[in-house]
PDB file of C-alpha atoms in Angstrom:
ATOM      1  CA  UNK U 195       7.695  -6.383  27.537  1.00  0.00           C
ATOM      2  CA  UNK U 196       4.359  -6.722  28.370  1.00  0.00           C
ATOM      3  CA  UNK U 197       4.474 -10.512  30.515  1.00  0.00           C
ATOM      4  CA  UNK U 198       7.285 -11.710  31.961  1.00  0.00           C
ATOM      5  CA  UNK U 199       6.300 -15.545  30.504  1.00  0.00           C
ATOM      6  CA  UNK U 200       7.221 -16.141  27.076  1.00  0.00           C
ATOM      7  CA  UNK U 201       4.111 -17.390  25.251  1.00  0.00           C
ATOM      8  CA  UNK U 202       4.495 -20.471  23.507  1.00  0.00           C
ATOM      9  CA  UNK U 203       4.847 -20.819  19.559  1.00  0.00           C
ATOM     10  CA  UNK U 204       1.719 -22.583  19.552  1.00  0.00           C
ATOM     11  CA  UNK U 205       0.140 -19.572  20.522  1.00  0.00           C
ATOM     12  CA  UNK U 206       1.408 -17.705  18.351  1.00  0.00           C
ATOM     13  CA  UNK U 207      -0.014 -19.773  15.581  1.00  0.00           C
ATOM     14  CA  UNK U 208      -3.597 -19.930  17.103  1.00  0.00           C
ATOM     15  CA  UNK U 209      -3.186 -16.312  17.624  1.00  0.00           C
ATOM     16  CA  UNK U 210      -2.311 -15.933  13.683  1.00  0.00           C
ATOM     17  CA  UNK U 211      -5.401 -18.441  12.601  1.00  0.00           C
ATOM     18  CA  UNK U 212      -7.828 -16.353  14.641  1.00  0.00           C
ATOM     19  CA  UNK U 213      -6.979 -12.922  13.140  1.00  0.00           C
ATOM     20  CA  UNK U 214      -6.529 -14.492   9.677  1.00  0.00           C
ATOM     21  CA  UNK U 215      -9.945 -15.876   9.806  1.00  0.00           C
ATOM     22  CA  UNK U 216     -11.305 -12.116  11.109  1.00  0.00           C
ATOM     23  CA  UNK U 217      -9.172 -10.578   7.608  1.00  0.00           C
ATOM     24  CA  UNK U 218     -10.865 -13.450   5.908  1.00  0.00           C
ATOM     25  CA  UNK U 219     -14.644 -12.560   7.522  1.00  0.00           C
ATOM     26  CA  UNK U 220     -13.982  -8.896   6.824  1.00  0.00           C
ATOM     27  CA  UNK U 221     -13.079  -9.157   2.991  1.00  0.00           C
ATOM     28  CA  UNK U 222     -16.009 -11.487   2.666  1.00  0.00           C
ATOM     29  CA  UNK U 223     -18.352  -9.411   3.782  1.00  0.00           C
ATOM     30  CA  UNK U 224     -16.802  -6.130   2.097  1.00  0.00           C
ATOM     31  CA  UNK U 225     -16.875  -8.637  -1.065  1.00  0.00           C
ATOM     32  CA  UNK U 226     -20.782  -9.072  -0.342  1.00  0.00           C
ATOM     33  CA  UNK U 227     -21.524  -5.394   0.021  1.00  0.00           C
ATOM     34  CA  UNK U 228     -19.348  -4.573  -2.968  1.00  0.00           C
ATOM     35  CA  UNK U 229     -21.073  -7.080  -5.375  1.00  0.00           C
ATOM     36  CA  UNK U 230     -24.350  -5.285  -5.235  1.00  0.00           C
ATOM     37  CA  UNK U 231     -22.646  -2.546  -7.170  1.00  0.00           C
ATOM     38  CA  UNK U 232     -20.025  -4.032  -9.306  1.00  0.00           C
ATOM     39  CA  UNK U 233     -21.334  -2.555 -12.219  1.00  0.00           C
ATOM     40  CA  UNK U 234     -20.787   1.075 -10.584  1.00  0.00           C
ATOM     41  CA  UNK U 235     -17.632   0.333  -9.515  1.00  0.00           C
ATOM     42  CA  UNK U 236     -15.960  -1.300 -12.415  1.00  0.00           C
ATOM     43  CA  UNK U 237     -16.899   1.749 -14.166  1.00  0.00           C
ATOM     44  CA  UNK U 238     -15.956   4.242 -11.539  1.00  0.00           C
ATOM     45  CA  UNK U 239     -12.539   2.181 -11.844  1.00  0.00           C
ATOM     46  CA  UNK U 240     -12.470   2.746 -15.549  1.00  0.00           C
ATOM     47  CA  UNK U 241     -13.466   6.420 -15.287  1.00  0.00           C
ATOM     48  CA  UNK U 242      -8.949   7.415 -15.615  1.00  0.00           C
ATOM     49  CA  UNK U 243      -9.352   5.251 -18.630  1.00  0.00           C
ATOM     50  CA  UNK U 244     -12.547   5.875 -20.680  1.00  0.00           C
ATOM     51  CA  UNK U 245     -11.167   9.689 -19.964  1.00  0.00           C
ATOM     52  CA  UNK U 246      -8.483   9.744 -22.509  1.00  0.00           C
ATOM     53  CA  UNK U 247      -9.471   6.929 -25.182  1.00  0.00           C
ATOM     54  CA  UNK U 248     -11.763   8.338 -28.255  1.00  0.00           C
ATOM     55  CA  UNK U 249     -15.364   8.702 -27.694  1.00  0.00           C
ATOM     56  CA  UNK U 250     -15.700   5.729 -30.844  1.00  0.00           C
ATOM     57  CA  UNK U 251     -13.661   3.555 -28.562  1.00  0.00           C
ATOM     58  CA  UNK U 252     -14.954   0.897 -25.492  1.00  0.00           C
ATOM     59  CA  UNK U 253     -13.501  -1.585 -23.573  1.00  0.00           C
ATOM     60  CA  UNK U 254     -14.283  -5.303 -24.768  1.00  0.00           C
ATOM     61  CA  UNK U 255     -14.421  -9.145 -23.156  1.00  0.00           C
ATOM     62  CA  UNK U 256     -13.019 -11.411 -25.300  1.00  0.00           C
ATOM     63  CA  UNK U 257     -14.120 -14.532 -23.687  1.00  0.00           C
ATOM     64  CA  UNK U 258     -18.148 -15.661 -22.754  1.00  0.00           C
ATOM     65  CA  UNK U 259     -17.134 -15.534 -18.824  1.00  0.00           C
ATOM     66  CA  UNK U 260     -14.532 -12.886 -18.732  1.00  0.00           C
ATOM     67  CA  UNK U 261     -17.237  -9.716 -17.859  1.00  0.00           C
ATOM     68  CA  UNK U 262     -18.771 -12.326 -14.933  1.00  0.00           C
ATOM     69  CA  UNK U 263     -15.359 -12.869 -14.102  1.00  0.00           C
ATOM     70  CA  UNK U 264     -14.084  -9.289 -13.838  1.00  0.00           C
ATOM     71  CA  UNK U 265     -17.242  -8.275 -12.014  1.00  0.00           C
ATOM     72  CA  UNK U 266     -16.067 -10.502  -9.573  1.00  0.00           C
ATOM     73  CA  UNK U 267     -12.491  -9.596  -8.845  1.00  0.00           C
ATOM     74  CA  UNK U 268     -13.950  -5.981  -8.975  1.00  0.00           C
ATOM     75  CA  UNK U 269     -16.108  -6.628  -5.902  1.00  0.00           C
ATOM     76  CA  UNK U 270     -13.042  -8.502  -4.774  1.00  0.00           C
ATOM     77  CA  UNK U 271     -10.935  -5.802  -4.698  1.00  0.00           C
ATOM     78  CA  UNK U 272     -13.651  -3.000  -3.659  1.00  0.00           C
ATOM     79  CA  UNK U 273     -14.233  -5.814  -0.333  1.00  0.00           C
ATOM     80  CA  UNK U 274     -10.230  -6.035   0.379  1.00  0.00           C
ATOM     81  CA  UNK U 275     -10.147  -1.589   0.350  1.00  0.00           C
ATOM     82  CA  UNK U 276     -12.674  -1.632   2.642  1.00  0.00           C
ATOM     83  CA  UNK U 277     -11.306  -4.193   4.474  1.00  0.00           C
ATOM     84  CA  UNK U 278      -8.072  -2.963   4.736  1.00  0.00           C
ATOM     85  CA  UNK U 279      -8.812  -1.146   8.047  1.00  0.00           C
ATOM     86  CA  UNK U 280      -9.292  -4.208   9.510  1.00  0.00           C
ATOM     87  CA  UNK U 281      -6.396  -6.253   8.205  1.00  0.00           C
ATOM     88  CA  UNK U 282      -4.169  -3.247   9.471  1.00  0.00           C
ATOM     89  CA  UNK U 283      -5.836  -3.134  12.806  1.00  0.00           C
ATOM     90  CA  UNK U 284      -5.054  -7.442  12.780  1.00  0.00           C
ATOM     91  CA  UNK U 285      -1.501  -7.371  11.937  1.00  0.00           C
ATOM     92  CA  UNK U 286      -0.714  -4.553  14.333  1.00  0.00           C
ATOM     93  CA  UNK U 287      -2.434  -6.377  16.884  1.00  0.00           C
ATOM     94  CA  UNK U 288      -0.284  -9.762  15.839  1.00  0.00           C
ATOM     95  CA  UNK U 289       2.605  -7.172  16.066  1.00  0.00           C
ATOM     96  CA  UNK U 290       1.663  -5.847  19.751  1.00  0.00           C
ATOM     97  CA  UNK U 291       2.542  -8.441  22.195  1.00  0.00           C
ATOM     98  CA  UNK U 292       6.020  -7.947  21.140  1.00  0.00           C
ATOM     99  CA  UNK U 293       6.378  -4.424  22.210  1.00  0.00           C
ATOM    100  CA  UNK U 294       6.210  -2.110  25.781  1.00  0.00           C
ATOM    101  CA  UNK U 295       3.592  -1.297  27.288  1.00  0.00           C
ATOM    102  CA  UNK U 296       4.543   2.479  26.283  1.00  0.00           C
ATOM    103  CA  UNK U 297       5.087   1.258  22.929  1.00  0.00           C
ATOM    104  CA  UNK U 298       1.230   0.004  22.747  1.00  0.00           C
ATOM    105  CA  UNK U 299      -0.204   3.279  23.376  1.00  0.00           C
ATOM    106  CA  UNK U 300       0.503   4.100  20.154  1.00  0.00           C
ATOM    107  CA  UNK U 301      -0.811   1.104  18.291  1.00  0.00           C
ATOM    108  CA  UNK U 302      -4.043   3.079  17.702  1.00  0.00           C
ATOM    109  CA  UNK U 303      -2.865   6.164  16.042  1.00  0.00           C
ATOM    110  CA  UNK U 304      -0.638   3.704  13.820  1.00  0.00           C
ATOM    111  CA  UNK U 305      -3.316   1.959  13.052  1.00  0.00           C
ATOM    112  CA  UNK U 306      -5.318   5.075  11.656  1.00  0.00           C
ATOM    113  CA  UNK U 307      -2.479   6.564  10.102  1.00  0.00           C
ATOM    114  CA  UNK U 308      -2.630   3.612   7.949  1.00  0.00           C
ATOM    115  CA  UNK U 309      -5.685   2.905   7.092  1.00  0.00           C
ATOM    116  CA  UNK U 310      -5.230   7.089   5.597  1.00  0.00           C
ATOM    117  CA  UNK U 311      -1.794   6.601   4.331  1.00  0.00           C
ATOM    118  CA  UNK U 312      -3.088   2.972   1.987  1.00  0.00           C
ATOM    119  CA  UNK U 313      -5.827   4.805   1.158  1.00  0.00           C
ATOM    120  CA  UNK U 314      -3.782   8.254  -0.278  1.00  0.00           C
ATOM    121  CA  UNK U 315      -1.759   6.118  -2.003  1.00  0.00           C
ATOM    122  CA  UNK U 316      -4.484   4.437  -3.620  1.00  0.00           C
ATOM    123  CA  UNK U 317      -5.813   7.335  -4.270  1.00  0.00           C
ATOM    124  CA  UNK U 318      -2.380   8.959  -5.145  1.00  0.00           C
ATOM    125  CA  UNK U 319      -2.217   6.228  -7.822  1.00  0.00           C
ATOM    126  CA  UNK U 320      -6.218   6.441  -9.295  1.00  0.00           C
ATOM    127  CA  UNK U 321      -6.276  10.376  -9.630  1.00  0.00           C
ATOM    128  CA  UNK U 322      -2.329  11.097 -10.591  1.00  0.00           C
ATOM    129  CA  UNK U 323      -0.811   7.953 -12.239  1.00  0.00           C
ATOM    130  CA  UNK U 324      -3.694   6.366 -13.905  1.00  0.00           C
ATOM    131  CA  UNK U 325      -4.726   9.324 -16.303  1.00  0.00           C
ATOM    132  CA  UNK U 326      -0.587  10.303 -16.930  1.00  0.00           C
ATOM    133  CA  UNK U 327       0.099   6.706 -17.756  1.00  0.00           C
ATOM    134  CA  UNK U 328      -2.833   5.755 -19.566  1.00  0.00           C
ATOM    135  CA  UNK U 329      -2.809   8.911 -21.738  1.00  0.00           C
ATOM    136  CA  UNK U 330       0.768   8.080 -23.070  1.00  0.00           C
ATOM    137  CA  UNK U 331      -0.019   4.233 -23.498  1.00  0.00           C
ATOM    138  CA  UNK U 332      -2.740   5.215 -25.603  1.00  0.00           C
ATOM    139  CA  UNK U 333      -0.131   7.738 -27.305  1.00  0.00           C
ATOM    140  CA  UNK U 334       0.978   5.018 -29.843  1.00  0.00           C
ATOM    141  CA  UNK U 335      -2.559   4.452 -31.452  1.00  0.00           C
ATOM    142  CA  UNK U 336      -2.563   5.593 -34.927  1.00  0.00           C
ATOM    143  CA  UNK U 337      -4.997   5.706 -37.839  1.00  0.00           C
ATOM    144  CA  UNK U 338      -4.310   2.353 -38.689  1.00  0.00           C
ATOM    145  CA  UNK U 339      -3.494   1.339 -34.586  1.00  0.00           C
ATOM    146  CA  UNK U 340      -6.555   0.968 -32.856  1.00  0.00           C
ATOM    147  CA  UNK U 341      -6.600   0.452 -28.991  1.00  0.00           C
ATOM    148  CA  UNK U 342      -8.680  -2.196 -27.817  1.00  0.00           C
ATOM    149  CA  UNK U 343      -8.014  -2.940 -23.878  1.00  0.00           C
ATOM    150  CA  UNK U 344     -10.257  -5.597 -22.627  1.00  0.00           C
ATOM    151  CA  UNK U 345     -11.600  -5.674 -19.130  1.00  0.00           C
ATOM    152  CA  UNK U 346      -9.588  -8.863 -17.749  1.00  0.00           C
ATOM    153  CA  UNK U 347      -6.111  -7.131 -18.475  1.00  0.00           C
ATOM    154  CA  UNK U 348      -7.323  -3.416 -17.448  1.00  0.00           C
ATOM    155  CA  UNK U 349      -8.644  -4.992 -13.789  1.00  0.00           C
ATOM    156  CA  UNK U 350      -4.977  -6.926 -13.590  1.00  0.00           C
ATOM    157  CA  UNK U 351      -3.354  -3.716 -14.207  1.00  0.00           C
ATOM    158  CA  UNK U 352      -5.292  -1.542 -12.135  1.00  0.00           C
ATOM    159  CA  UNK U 353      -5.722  -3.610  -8.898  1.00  0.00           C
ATOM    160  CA  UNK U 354      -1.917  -4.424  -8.998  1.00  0.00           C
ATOM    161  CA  UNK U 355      -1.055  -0.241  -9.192  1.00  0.00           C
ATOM    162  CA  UNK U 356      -3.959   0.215  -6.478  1.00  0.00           C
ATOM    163  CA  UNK U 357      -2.460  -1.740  -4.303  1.00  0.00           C
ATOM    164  CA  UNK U 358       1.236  -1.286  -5.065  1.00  0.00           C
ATOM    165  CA  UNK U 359       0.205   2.418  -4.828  1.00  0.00           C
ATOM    166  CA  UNK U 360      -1.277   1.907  -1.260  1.00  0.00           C
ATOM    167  CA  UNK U 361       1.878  -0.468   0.158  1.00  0.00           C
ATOM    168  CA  UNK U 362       4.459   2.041  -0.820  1.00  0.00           C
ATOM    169  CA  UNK U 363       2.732   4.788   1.261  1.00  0.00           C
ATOM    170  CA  UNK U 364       2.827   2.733   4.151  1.00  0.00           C
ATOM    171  CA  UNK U 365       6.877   3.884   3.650  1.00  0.00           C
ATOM    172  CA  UNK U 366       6.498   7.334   6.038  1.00  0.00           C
ATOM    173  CA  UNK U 367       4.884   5.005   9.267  1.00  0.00           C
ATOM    174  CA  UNK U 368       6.834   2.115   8.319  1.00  0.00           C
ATOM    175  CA  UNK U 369      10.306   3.788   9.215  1.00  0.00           C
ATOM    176  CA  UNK U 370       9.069   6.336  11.467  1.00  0.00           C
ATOM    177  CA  UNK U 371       7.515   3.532  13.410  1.00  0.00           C
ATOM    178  CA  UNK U 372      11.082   1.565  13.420  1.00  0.00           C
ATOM    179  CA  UNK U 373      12.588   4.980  14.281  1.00  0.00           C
ATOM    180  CA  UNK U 374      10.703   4.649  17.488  1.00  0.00           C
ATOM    181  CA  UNK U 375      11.704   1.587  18.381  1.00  0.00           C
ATOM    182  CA  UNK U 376      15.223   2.504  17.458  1.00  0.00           C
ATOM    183  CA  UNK U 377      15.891   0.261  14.904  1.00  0.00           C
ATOM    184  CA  UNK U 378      16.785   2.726  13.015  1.00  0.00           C
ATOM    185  CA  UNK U 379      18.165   6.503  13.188  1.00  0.00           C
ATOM    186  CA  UNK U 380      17.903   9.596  11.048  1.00  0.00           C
ATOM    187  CA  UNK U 381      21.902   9.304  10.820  1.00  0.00           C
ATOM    188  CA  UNK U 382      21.392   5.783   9.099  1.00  0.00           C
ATOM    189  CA  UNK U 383      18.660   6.789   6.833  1.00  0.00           C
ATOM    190  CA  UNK U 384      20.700  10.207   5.750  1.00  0.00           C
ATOM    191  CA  UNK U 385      23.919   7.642   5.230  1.00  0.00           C
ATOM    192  CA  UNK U 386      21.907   4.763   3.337  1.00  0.00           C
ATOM    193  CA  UNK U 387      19.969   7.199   0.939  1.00  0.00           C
ATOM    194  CA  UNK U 388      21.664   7.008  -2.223  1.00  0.00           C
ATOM    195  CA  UNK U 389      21.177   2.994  -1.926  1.00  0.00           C
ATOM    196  CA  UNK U 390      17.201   3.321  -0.604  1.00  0.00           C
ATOM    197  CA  UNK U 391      16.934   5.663  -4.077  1.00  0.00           C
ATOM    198  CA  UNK U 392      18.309   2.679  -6.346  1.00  0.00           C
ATOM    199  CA  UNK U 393      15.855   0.469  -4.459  1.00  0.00           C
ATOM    200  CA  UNK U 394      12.989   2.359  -5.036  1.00  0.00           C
ATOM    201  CA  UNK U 395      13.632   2.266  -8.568  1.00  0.00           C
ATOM    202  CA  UNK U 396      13.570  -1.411  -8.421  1.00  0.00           C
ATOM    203  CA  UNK U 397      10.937  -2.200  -6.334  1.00  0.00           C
ATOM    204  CA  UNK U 398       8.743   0.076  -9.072  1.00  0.00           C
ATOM    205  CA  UNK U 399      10.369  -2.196 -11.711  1.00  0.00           C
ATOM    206  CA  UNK U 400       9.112  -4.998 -10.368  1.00  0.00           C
ATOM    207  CA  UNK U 401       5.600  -3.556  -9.011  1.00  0.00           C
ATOM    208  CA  UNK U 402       4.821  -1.942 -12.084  1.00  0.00           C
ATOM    209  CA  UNK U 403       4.633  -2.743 -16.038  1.00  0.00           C
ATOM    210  CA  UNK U 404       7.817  -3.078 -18.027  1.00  0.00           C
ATOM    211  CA  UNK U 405       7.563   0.846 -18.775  1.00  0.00           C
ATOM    212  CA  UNK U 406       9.811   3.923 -18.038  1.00  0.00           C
ATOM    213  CA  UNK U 407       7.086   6.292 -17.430  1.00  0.00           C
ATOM    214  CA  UNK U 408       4.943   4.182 -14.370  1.00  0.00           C
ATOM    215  CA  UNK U 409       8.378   3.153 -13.069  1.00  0.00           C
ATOM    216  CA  UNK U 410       9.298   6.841 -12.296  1.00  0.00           C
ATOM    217  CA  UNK U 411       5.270   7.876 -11.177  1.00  0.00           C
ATOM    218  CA  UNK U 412       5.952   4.994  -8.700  1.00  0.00           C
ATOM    219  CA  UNK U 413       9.527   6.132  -7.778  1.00  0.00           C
ATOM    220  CA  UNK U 414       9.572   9.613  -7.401  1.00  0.00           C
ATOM    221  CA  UNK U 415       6.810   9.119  -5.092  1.00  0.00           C
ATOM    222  CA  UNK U 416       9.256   6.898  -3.246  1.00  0.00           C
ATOM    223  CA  UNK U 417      11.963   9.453  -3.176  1.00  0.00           C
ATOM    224  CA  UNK U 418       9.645  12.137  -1.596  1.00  0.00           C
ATOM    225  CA  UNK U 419       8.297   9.309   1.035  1.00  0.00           C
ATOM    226  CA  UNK U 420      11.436   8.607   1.950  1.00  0.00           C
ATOM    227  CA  UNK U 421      12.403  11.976   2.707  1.00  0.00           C
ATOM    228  CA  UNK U 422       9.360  12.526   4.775  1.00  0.00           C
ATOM    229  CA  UNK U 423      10.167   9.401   6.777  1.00  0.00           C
ATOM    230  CA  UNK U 424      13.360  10.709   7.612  1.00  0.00           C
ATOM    231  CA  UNK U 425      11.489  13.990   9.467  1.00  0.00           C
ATOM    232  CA  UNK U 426       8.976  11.946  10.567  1.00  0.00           C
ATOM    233  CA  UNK U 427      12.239   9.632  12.140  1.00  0.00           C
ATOM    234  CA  UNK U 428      13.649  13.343  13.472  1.00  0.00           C
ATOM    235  CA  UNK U 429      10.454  13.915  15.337  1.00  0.00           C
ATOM    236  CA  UNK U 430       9.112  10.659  16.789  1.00  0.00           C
ATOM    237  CA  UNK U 431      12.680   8.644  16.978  1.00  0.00           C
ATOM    238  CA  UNK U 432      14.010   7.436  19.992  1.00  0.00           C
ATOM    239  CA  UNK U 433      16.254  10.052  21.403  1.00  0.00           C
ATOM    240  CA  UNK U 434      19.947   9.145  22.182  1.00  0.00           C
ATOM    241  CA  UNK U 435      19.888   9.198  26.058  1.00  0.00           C
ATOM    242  CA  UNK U 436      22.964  11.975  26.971  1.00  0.00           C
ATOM    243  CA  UNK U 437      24.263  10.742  30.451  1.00  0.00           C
ATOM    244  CA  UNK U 438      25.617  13.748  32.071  1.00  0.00           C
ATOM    245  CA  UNK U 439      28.116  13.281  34.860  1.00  0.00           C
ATOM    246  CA  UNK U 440      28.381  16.274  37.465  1.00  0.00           C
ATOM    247  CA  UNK U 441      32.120  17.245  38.125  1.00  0.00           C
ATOM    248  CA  UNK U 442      34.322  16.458  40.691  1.00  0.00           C
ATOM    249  CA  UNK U 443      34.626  18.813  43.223  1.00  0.00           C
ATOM    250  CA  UNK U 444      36.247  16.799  45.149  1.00  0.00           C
TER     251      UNK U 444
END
């Protein structure tokens, strides 16, 4: 480890306030920057949407504060991406005293690989997903079926995929990392994959709405994550030591 003396739990929890309350700072200040151009970004956010509904057709508010409210959450959620460097760079610090000095070295290229991992996902999620699933929701409008989303529930939706979106990218690093520390090997991945497969599929039932099509965009995903994790294991995971014993010539 990196001390000898075990550090008290108290420590631990002042250790926990004081990067919580840096997370905090940072999403309040991304949440200042980002309010300045809420109406930009709500409808850069909309953009998969308003893409594949009929030129006749708009998004509505259905209460007097729900557009004052959305614009908030928006710059909510715009402060919390930009922040998200930050909280990564916090909870891998929290993480660090726990680990070897050798360990540590690489806290800064995990850190990175994050921070570009939550925000392909995210991106993964706004470019790919949004457009395949909103085009087949809006499938079942007819001519007497008219669409009319309203910006409350297409913020819920959309923040909860962004996010879900850049979590489950995390996946590669996430067992790679563990494969390091030898928690885990490529032998127990390869064993365990048919059950991590029937996971995946429920973690996306639960992260995503009650439909077939954004449980598989979430899955499959999954699948192909998990099978890069298992390379990534084969390359960076801790190597077996082989103790080789010189004959006896004796």
């Amino acid at each position: 480890m990196a001390t000898e003396e075990q550090i008290p739990f108290t420590a631990h929890l002042e250790e926990l306030r004081q990067r919580l309350i840096v997370c905090f700072v940072a999403v309040g200040i991304g949440f200042v920057v980002s309010y300045g151009f809420k109406e930009k970004l709500f409808q850069i956010l909309t953009r998969p949407l308003i893409s594949v509904m009929n030129t006749q057709d708009n998004l509505i508010f259905t209460g007097l504060p729900e557009a004052f409210f959305t614009y908030l959450k928006v710059a909510f959620l715009a402060g919390l991406m930009l922040a998200a460097p930050v909280i990564i760079y916090q909870f891998w610090m929290f993480v660090a005293p726990g680990l070897y000095d050798k360990e540590k070295r690489h806290m800064i290229p995990i850190v990175l690989l994050s921070s570009v991992f939550f925000l392909g996902g995210a991106l993964f999620g706004y470019f790919i997903v949004f457009p395949l699933g909103f085009k087949f929701f809006l499938g079942f409008a007819t001519d007497t079926i008219r669409p009319l989303p309203s910006m409350k529930e297409y913020l819920a939706f959309s923040a909860k995929l962004l996010l879900a979106f850049g979590l489950v990218f995390e996946l590669p690093l996430v067992i790679t990392f563990l494969a390091k520390l030898g928690i885990v090997s490529v032998d127990f991945l390869k064993k365990n994959r048919k059950y991590a497969l029937l996971l995946f599929f429920v973690f996306a039932a639960i992260l995503t709405p009650p439909d077939v099509v954004t449980q598989i965009l979430m899955a499959l995903p999954l699948m192909i994550l998990y099978e890069i994790s298992i390379i990534g294991a084969r390359i960076f995971g801790k190597k077996k030591s082989l103790e080789k014993t010189a004959p006896d010539t004796s």
